[in-house]
PDB file of C-alpha atoms and ligand atoms in Angstrom:
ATOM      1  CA  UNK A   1     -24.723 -19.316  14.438  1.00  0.00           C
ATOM      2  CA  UNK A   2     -26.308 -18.834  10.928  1.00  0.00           C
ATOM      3  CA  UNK A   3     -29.900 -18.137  10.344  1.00  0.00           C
ATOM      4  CA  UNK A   4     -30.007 -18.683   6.605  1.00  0.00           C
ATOM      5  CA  UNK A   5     -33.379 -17.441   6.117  1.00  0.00           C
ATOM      6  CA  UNK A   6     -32.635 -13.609   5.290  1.00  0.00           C
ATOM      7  CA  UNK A   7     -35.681 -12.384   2.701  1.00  0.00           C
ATOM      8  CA  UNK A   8     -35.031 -11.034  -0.329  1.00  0.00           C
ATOM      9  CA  UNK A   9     -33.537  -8.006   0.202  1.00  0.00           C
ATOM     10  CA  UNK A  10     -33.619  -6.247  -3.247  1.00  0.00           C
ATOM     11  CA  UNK A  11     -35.012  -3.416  -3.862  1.00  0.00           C
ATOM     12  CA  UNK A  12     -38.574  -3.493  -4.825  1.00  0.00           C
ATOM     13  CA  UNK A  13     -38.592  -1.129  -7.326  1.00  0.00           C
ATOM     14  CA  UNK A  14     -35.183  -0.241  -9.128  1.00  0.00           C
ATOM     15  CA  UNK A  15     -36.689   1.117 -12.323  1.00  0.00           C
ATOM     16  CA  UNK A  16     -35.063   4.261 -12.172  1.00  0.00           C
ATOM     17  CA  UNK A  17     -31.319   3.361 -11.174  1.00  0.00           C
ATOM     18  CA  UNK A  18     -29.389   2.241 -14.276  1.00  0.00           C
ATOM     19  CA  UNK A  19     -26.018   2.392 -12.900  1.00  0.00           C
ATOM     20  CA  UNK A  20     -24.820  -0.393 -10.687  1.00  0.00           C
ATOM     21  CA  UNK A  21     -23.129   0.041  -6.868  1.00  0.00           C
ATOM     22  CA  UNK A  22     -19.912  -1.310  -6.392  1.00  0.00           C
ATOM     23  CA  UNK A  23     -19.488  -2.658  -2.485  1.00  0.00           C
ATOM     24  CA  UNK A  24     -15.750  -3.115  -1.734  1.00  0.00           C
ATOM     25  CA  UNK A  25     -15.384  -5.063   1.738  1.00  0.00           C
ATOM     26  CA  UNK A  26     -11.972  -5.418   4.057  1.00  0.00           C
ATOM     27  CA  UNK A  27     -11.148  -7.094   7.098  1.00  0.00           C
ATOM     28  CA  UNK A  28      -8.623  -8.714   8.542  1.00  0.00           C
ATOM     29  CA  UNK A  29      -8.092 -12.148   7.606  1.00  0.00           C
ATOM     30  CA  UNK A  30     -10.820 -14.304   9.582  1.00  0.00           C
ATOM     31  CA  UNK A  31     -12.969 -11.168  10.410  1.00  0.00           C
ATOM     32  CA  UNK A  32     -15.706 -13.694   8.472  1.00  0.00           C
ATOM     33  CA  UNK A  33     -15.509 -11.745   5.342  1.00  0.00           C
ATOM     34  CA  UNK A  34     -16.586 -14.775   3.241  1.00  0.00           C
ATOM     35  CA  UNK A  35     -19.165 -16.204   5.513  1.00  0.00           C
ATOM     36  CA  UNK A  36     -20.993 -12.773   5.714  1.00  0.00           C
ATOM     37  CA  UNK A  37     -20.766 -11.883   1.866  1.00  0.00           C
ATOM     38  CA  UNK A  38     -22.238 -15.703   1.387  1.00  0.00           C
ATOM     39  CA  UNK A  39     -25.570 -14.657   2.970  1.00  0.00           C
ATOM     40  CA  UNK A  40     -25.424 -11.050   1.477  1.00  0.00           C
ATOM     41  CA  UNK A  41     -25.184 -12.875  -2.226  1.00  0.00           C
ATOM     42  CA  UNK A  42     -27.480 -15.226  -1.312  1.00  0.00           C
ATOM     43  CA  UNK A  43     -30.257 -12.046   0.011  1.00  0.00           C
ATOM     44  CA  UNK A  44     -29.248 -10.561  -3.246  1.00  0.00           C
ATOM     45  CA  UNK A  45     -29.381 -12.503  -5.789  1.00  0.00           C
ATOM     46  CA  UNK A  46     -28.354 -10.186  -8.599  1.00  0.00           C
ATOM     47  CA  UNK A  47     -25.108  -9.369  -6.550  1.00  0.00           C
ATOM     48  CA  UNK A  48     -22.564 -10.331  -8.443  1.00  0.00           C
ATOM     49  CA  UNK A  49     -19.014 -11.933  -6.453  1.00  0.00           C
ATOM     50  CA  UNK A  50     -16.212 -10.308  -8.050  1.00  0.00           C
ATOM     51  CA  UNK A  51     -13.730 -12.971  -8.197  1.00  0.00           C
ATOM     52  CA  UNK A  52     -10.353 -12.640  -7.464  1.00  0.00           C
ATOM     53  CA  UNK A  53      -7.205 -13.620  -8.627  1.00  0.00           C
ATOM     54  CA  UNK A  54      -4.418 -15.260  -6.248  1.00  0.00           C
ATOM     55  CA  UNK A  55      -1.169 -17.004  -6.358  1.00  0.00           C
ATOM     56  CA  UNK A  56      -2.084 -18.765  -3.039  1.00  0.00           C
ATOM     57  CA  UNK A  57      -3.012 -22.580  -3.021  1.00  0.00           C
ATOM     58  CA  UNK A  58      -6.632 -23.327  -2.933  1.00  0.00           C
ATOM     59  CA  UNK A  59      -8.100 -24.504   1.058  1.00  0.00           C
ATOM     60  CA  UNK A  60      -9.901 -27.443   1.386  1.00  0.00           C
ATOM     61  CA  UNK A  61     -13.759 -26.508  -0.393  1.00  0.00           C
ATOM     62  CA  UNK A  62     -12.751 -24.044  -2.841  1.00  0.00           C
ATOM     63  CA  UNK A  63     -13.395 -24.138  -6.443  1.00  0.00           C
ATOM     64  CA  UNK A  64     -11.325 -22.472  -9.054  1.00  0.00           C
ATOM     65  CA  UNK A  65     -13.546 -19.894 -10.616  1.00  0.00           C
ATOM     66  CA  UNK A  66     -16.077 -19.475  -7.961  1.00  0.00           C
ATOM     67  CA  UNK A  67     -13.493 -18.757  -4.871  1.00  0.00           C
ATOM     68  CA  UNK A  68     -10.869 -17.750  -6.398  1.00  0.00           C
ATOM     69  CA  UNK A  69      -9.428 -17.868 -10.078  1.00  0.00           C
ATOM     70  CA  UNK A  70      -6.258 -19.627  -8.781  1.00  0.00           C
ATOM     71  CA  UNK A  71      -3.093 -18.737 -10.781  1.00  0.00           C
ATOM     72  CA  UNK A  72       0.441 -19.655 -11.565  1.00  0.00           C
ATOM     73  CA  UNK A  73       2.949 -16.674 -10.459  1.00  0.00           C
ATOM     74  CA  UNK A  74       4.008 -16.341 -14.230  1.00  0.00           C
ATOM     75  CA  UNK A  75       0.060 -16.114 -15.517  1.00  0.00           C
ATOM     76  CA  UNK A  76      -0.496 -13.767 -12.155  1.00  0.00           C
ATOM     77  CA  UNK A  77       2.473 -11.347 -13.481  1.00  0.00           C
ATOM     78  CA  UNK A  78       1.644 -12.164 -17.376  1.00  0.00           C
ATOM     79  CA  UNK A  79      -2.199 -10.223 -16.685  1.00  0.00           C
ATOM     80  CA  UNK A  80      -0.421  -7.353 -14.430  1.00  0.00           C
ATOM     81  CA  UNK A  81       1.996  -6.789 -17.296  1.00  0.00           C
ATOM     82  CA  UNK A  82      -0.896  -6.711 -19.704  1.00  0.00           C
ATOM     83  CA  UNK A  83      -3.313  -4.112 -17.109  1.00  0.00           C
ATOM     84  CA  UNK A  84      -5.754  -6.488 -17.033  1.00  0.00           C
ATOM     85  CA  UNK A  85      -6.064  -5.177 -13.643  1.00  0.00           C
ATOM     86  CA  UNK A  86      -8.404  -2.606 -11.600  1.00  0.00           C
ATOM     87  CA  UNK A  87      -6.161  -3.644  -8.357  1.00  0.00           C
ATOM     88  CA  UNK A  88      -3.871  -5.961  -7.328  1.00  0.00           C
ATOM     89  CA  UNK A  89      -1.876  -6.093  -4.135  1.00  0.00           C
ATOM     90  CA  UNK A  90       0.786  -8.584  -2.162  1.00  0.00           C
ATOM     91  CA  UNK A  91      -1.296  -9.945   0.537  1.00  0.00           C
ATOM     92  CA  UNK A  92       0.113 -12.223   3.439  1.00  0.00           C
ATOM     93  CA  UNK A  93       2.928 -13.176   0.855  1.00  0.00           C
ATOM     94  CA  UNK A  94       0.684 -13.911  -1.975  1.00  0.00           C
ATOM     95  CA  UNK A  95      -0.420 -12.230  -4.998  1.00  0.00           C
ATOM     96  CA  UNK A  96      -3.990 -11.182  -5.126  1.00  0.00           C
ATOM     97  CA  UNK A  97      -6.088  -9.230  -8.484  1.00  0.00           C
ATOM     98  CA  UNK A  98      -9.311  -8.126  -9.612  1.00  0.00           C
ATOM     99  CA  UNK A  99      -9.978  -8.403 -13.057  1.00  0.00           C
ATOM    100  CA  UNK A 100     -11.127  -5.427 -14.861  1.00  0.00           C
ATOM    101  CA  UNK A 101     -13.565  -7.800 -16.554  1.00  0.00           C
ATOM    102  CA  UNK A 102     -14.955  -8.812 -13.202  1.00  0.00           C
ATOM    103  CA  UNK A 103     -16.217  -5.582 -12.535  1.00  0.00           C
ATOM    104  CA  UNK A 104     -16.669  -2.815 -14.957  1.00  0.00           C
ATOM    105  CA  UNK A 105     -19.265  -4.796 -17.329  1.00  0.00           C
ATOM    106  CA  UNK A 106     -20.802  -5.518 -15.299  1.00  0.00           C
ATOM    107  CA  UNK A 107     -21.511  -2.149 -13.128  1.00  0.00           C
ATOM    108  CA  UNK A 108     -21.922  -0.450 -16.794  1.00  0.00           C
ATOM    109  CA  UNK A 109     -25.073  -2.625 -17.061  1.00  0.00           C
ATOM    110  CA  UNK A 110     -26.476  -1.798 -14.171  1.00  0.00           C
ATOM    111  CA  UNK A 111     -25.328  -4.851 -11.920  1.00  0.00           C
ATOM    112  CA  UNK A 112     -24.339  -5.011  -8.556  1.00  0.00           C
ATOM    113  CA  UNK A 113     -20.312  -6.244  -7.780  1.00  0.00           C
ATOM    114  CA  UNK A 114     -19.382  -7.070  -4.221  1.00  0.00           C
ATOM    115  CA  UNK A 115     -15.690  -6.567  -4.085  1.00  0.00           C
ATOM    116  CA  UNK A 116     -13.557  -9.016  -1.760  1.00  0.00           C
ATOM    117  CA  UNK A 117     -10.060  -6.924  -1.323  1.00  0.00           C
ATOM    118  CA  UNK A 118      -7.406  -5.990   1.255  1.00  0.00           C
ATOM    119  CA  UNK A 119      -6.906  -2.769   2.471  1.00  0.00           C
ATOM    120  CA  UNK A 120      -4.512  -2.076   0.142  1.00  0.00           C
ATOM    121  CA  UNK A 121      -6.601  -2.820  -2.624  1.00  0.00           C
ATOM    122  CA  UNK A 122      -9.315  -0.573  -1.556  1.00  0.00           C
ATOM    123  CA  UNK A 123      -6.899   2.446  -1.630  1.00  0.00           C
ATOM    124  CA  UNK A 124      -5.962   1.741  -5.384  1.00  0.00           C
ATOM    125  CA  UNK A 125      -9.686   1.538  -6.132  1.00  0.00           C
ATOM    126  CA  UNK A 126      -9.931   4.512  -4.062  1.00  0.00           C
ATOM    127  CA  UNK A 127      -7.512   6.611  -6.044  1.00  0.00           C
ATOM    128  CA  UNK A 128      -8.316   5.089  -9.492  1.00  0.00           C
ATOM    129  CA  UNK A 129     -12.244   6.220  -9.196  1.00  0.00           C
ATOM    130  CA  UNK A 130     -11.480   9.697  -7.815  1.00  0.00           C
ATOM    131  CA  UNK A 131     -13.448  12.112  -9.601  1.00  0.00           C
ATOM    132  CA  UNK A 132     -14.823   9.841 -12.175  1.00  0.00           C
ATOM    133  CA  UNK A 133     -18.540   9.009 -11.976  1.00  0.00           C
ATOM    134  CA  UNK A 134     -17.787   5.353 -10.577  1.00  0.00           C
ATOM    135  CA  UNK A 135     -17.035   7.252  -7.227  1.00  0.00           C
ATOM    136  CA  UNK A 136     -20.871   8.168  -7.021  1.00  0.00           C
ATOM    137  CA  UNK A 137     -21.327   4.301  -6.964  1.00  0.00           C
ATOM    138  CA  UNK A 138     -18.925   2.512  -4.635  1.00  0.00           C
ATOM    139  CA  UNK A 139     -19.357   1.974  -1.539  1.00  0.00           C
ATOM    140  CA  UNK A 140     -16.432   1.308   1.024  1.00  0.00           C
ATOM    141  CA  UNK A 141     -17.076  -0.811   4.245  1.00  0.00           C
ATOM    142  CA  UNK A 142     -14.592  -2.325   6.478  1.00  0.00           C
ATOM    143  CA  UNK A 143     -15.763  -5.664   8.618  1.00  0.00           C
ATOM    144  CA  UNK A 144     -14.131  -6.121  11.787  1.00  0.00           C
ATOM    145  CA  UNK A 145     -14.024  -9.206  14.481  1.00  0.00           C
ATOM    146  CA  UNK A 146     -15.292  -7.650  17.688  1.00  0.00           C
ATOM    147  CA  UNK A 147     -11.796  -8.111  19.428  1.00  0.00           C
ATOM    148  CA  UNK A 148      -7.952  -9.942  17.869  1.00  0.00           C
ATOM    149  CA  UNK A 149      -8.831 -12.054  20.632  1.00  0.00           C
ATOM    150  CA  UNK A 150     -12.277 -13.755  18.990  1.00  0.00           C
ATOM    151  CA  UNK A 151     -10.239 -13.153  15.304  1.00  0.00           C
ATOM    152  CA  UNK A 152      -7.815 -15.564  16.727  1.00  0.00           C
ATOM    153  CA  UNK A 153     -10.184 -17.572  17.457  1.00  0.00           C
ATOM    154  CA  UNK A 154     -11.764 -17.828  14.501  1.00  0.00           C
ATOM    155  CA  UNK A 155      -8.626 -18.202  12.317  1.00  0.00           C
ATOM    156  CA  UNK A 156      -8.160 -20.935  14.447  1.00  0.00           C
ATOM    157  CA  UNK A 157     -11.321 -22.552  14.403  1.00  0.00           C
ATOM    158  CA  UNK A 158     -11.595 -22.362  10.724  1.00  0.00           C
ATOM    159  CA  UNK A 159      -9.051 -25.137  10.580  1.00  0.00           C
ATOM    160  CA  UNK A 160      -7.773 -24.525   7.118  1.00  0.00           C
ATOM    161  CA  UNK A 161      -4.279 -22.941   7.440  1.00  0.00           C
ATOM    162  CA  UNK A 162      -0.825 -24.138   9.228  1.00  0.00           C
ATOM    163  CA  UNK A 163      -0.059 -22.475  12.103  1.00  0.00           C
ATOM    164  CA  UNK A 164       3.013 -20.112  10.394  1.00  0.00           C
ATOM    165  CA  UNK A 165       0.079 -18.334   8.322  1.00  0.00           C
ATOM    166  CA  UNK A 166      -2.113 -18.158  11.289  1.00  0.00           C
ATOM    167  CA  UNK A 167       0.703 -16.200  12.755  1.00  0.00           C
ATOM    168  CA  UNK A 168       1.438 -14.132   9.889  1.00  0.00           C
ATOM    169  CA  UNK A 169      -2.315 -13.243   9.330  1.00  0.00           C
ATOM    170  CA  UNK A 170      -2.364 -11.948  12.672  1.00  0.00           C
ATOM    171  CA  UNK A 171       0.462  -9.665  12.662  1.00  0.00           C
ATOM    172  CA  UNK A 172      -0.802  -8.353   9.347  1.00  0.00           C
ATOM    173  CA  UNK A 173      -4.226  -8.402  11.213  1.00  0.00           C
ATOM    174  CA  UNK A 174      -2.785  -5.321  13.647  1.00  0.00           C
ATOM    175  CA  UNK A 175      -1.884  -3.479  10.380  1.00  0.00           C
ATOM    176  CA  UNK A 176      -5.260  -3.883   8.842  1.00  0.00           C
ATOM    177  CA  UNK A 177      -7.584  -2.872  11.627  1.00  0.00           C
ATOM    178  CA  UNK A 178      -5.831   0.319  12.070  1.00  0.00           C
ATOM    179  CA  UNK A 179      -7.334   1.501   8.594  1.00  0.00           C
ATOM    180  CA  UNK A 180     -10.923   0.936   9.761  1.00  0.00           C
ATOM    181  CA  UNK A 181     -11.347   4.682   9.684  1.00  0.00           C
ATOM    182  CA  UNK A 182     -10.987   5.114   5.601  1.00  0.00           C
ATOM    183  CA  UNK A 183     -13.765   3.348   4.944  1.00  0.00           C
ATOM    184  CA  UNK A 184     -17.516   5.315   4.724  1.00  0.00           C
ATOM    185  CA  UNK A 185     -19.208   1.944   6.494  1.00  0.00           C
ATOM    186  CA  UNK A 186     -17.458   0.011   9.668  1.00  0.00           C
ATOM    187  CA  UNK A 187     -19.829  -3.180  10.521  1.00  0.00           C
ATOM    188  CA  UNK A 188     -18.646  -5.439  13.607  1.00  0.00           C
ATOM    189  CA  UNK A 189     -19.118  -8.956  12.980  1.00  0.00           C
ATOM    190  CA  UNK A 190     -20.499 -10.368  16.142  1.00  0.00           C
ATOM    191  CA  UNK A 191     -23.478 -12.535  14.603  1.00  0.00           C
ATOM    192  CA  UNK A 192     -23.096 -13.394  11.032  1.00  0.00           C
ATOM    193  CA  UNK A 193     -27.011 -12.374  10.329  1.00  0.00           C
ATOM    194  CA  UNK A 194     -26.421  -8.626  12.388  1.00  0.00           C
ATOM    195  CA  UNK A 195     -23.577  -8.304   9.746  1.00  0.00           C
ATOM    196  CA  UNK A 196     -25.021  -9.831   6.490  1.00  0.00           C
ATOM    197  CA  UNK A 197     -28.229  -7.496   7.284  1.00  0.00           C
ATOM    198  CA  UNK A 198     -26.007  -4.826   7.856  1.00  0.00           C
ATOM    199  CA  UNK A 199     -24.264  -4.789   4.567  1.00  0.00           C
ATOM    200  CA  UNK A 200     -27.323  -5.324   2.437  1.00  0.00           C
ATOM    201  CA  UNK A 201     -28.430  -2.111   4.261  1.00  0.00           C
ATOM    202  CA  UNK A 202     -25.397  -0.567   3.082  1.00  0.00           C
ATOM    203  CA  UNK A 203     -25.808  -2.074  -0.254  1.00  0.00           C
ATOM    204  CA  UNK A 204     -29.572  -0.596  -0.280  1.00  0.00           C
ATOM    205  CA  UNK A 205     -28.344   2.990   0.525  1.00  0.00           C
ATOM    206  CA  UNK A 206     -26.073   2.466  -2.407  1.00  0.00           C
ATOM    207  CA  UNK A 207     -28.718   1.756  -4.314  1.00  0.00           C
ATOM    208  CA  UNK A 208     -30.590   5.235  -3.543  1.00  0.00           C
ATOM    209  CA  UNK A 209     -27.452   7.515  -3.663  1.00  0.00           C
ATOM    210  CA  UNK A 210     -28.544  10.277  -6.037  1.00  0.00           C
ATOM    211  CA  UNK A 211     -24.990   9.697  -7.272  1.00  0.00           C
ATOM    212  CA  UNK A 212     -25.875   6.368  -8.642  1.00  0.00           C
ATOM    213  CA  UNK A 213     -29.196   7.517 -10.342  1.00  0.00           C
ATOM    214  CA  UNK A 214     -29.978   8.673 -13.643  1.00  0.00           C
ATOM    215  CA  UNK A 215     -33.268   9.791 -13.355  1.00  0.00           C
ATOM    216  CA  UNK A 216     -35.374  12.917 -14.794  1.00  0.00           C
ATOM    217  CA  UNK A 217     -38.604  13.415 -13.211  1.00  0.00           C
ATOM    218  CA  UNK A 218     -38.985  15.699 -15.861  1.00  0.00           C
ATOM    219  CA  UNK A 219     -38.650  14.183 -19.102  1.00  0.00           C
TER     220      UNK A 219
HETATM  221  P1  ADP B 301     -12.483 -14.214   6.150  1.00  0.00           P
HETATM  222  O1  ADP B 301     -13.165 -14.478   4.820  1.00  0.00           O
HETATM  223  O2  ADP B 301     -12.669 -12.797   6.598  1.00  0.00           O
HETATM  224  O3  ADP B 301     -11.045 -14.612   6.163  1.00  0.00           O
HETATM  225  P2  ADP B 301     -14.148 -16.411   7.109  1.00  0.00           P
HETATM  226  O4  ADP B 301     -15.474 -16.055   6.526  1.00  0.00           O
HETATM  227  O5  ADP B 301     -13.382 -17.514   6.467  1.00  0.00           O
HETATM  228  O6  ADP B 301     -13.211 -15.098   7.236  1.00  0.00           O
HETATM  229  O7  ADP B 301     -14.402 -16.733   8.662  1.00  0.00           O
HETATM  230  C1  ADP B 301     -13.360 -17.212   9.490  1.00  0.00           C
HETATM  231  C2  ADP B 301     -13.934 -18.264  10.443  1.00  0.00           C
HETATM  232  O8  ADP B 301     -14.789 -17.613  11.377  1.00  0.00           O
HETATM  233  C3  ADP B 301     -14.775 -19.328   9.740  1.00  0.00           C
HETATM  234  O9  ADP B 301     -14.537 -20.570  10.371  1.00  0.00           O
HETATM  235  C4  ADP B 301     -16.213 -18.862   9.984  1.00  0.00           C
HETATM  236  O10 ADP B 301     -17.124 -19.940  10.020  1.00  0.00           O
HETATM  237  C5  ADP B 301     -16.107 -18.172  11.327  1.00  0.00           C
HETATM  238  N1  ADP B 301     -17.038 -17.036  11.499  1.00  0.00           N
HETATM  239  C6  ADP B 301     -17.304 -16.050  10.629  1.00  0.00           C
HETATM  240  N2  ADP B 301     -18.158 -15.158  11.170  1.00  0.00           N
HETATM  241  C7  ADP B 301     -18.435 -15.600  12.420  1.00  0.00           C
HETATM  242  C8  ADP B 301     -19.266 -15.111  13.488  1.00  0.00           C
HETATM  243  N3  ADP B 301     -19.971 -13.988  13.365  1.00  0.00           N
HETATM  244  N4  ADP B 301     -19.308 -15.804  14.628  1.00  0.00           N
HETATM  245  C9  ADP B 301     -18.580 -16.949  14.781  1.00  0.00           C
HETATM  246  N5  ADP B 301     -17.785 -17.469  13.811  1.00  0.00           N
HETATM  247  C10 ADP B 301     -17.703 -16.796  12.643  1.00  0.00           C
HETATM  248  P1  5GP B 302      -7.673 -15.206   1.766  1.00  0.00           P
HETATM  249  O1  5GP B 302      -6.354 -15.771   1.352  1.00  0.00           O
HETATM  250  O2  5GP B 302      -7.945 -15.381   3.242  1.00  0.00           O
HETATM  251  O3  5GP B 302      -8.820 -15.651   0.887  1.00  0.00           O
HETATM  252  O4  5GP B 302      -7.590 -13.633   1.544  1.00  0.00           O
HETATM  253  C1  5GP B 302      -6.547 -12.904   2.134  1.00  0.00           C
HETATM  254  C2  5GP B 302      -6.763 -11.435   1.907  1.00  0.00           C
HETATM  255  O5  5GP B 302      -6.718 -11.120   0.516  1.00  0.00           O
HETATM  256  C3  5GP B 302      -8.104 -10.887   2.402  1.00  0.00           C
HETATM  257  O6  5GP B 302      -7.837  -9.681   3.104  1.00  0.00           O
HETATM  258  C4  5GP B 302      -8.878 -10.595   1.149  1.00  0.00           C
HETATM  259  O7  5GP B 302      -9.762  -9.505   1.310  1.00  0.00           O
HETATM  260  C5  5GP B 302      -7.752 -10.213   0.222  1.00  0.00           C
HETATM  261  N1  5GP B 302      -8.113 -10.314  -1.193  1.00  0.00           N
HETATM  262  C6  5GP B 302      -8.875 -11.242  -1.805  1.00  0.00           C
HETATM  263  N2  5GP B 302      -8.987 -10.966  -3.116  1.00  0.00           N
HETATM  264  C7  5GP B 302      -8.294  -9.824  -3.332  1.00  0.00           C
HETATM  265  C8  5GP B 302      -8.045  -9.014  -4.482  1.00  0.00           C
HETATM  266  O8  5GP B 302      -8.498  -9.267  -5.589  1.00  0.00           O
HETATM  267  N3  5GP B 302      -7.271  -7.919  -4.299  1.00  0.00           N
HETATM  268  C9  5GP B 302      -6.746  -7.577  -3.102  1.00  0.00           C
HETATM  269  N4  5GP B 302      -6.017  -6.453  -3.026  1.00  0.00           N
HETATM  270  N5  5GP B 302      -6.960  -8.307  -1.995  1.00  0.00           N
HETATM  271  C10 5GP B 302      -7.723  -9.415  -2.118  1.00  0.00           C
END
């Protein structure tokens, strides 16, 4: 299924672009979100994984910190309370967050941030960035299974959650997919490497947005 040998996909020459581009990605749970972005950040190395914050418990594999930054429900509300917060939504029943300090640093030096969130998420970052400059910088791009059938599948085969969240995923799933259409980019996950190359093309065009340059040929 996986070809892991995608080349270096950075930009040869970035000398001019100072600002980063942020690349928020949704999907439906076990559109393959994860196992696309893992090639992406591993094409681009300077791409930095914004990691979340979530109430859920941690699947088999993860590690607190690099998955997830897995939190109690009072620490969770405690950094909501206290705006630590560019986002946060209830997803499938659990709390999800990304840190400010995950993110804006980061673009303000110039870095890449790949953005994990739910569709809900994406509209607050949406609406926060509205006419500031960070809208000339993020990039919005929705990753779909190629039918609920083969997303079914998929939740299935990943073999990680009981079957009540299976269900509940999908429901939610029906919800999801029907937002496809805010979102500038839509890629269809069929093959993980059509995808991954897909969204570091996207990530490339972010790169050369005159929006996301500061540049004077004249100075
Ligand atoms: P998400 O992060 O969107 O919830 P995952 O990356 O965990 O989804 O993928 C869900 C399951 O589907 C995993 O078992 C993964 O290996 C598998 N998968 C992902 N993309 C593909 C693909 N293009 N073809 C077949 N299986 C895939
Ligand atoms: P999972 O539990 O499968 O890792 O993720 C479930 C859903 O939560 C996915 O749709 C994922 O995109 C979303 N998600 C992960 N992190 C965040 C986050 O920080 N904010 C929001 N709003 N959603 C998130």
């Amino acid at each position: 299924m996986d070809r892991p040998d995608i080349p270096d996909a950075r930009p040869k020459d970035s000398s001019m672009n100072r600002i980063g581009t942020a690349l928020v990605i949704s999907g439906p749970s076990g559109a393959g979100k994860s196992t696309v972005c893992a090639q992406v950040l591993t094409a681009w190395p300077d791409l930095r994984f914004s990691v979340s914050c979530t109430t859920r418990t941690p699947r088999p594999g993860e590690v607190n910190g690099k998955d997830y930054h897995f939190l109690a429900r009072a620490e969770y509300d405690r950094l909501i309370t206290a705006g630590e917060f560019l986002e946060h939504a209830e997803v499938h029943g659990n709390g999800y967050g990304t840190l400010r300090r995950e993110v804006e640093p980061f673009l303000e030096r110039g870095g890449d941030v790949l953005l994990d969130i739910d569709v809900q998420g994406a509209r607050q970052v949406r609406q926060r960035i509205a006419g500031t400059p960070l809208a000339g910088h993020t990039v919005f791009t929705f990753l779909a299974p190629p039918s609920l059938a083969v997303l079914e599948q998929r939740l299935r085969g990943r073999g990680t959650d009981a079957e009540e969240v299976i269900r509940r995923r999908l429901e939610n799933a029906r919800c999801e997919l029907a937002a496809w259409r805010e979102y500038e980019y839509l890629v269809i996950n069929d093959q993980v490497t059509d995808a991954a190359a897909d969204l570091l093309a996207i990530l490339r065009a972010g790169h050369c947005r005159s929006t996301s340059a500061m540049w004077d040929p004249l100075a």
